[in-house]
CSV table of C-alpha atoms in Angstrom, one decimal:
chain,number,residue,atom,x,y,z
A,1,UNK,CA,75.4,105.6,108.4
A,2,UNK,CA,73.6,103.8,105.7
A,3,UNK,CA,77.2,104.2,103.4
A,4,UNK,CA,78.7,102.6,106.4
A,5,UNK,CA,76.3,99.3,106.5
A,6,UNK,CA,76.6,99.5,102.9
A,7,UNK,CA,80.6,99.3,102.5
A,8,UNK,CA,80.8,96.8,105.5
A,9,UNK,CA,78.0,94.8,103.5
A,10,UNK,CA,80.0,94.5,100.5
A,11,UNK,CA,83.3,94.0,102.3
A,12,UNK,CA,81.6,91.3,103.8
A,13,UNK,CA,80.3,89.9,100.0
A,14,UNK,CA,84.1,90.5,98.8
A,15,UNK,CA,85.9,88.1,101.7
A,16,UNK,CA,83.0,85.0,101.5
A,17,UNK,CA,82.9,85.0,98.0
A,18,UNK,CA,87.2,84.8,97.8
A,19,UNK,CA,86.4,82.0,100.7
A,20,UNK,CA,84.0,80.4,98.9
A,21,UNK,CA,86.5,79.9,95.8
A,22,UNK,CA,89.5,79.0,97.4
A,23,UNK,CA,88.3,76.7,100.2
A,24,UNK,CA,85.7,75.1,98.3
A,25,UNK,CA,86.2,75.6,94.5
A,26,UNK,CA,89.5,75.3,94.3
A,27,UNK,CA,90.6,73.2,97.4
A,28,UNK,CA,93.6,75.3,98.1
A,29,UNK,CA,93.5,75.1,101.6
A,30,UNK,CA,93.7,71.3,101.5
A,31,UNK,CA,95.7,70.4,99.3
A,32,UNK,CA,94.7,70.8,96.2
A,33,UNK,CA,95.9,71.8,93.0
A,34,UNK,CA,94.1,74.8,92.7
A,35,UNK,CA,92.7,73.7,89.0
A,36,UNK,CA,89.4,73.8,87.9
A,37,UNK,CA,88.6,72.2,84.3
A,38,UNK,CA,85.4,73.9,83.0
A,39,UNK,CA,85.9,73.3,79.7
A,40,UNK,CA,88.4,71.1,77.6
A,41,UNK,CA,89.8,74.8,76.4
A,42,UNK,CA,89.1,76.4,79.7
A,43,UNK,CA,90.6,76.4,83.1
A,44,UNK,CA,90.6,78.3,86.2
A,45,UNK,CA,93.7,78.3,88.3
A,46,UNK,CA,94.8,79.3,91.3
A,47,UNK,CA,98.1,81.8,91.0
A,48,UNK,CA,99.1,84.4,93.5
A,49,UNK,CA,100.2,88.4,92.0
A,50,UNK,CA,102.9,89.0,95.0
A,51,UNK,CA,102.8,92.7,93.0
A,52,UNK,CA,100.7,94.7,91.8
A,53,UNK,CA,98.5,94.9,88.8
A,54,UNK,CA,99.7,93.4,85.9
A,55,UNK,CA,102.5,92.5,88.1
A,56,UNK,CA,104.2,95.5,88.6
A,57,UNK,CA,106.9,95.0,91.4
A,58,UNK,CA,106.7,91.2,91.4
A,59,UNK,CA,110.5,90.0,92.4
A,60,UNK,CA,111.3,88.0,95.6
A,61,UNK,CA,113.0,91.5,97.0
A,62,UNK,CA,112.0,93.3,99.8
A,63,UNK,CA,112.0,96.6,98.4
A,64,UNK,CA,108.8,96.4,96.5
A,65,UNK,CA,106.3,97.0,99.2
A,66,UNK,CA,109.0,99.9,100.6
A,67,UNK,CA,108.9,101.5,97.1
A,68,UNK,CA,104.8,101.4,96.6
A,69,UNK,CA,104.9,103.3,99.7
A,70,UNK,CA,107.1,105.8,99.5
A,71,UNK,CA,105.7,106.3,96.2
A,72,UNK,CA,101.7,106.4,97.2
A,73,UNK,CA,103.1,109.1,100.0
A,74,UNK,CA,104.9,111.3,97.7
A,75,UNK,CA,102.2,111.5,95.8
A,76,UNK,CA,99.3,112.3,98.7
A,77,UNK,CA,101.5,115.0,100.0
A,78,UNK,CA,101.8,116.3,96.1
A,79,UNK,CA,97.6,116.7,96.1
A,80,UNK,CA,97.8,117.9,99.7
A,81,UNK,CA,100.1,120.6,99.1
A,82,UNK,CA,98.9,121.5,95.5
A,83,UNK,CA,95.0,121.1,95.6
């Protein structure tokens, strides 16, 4: 029960803190240019992976989440069967 509170806790953490930096950090949500100048060498924008890390599978197609999931099934039923 306690790993229960505990992931829900930290879920919780993971979704106010993304909140917190694109409604009020960033301004995304109204408007704004999603660019924050911290440093005349250093800034931290706002840019969406529609992929996968490094992104893997980023293209305007369909077929990407399709593939990621035929893929991630073929390989459960590979440790299902085999371990």
């Amino acid at each position: 029960m306690f790993f229960l509170f505990l992931a829900i806790a930290i879920l919780a953490a993971d979704l106010a803190s993304k909140w917190f930096v694109m409604e009020r950090l960033l301004d995304v949500g109204r408007g704004g240019t999603g660019l924050v100048t911290v440093l005349p060498f250093f800034n931290i924008v706002a840019v969406w992976n529609k992929g996968i890390s490094f992104g893997i599978f980023n293209h305007e197609t369909d077929y990407g989440p399709v593939v990621l999931t035929v893929l991630a099934l073929g390989i459960s039923a590979f440790f299902t069967v085999n371990f």
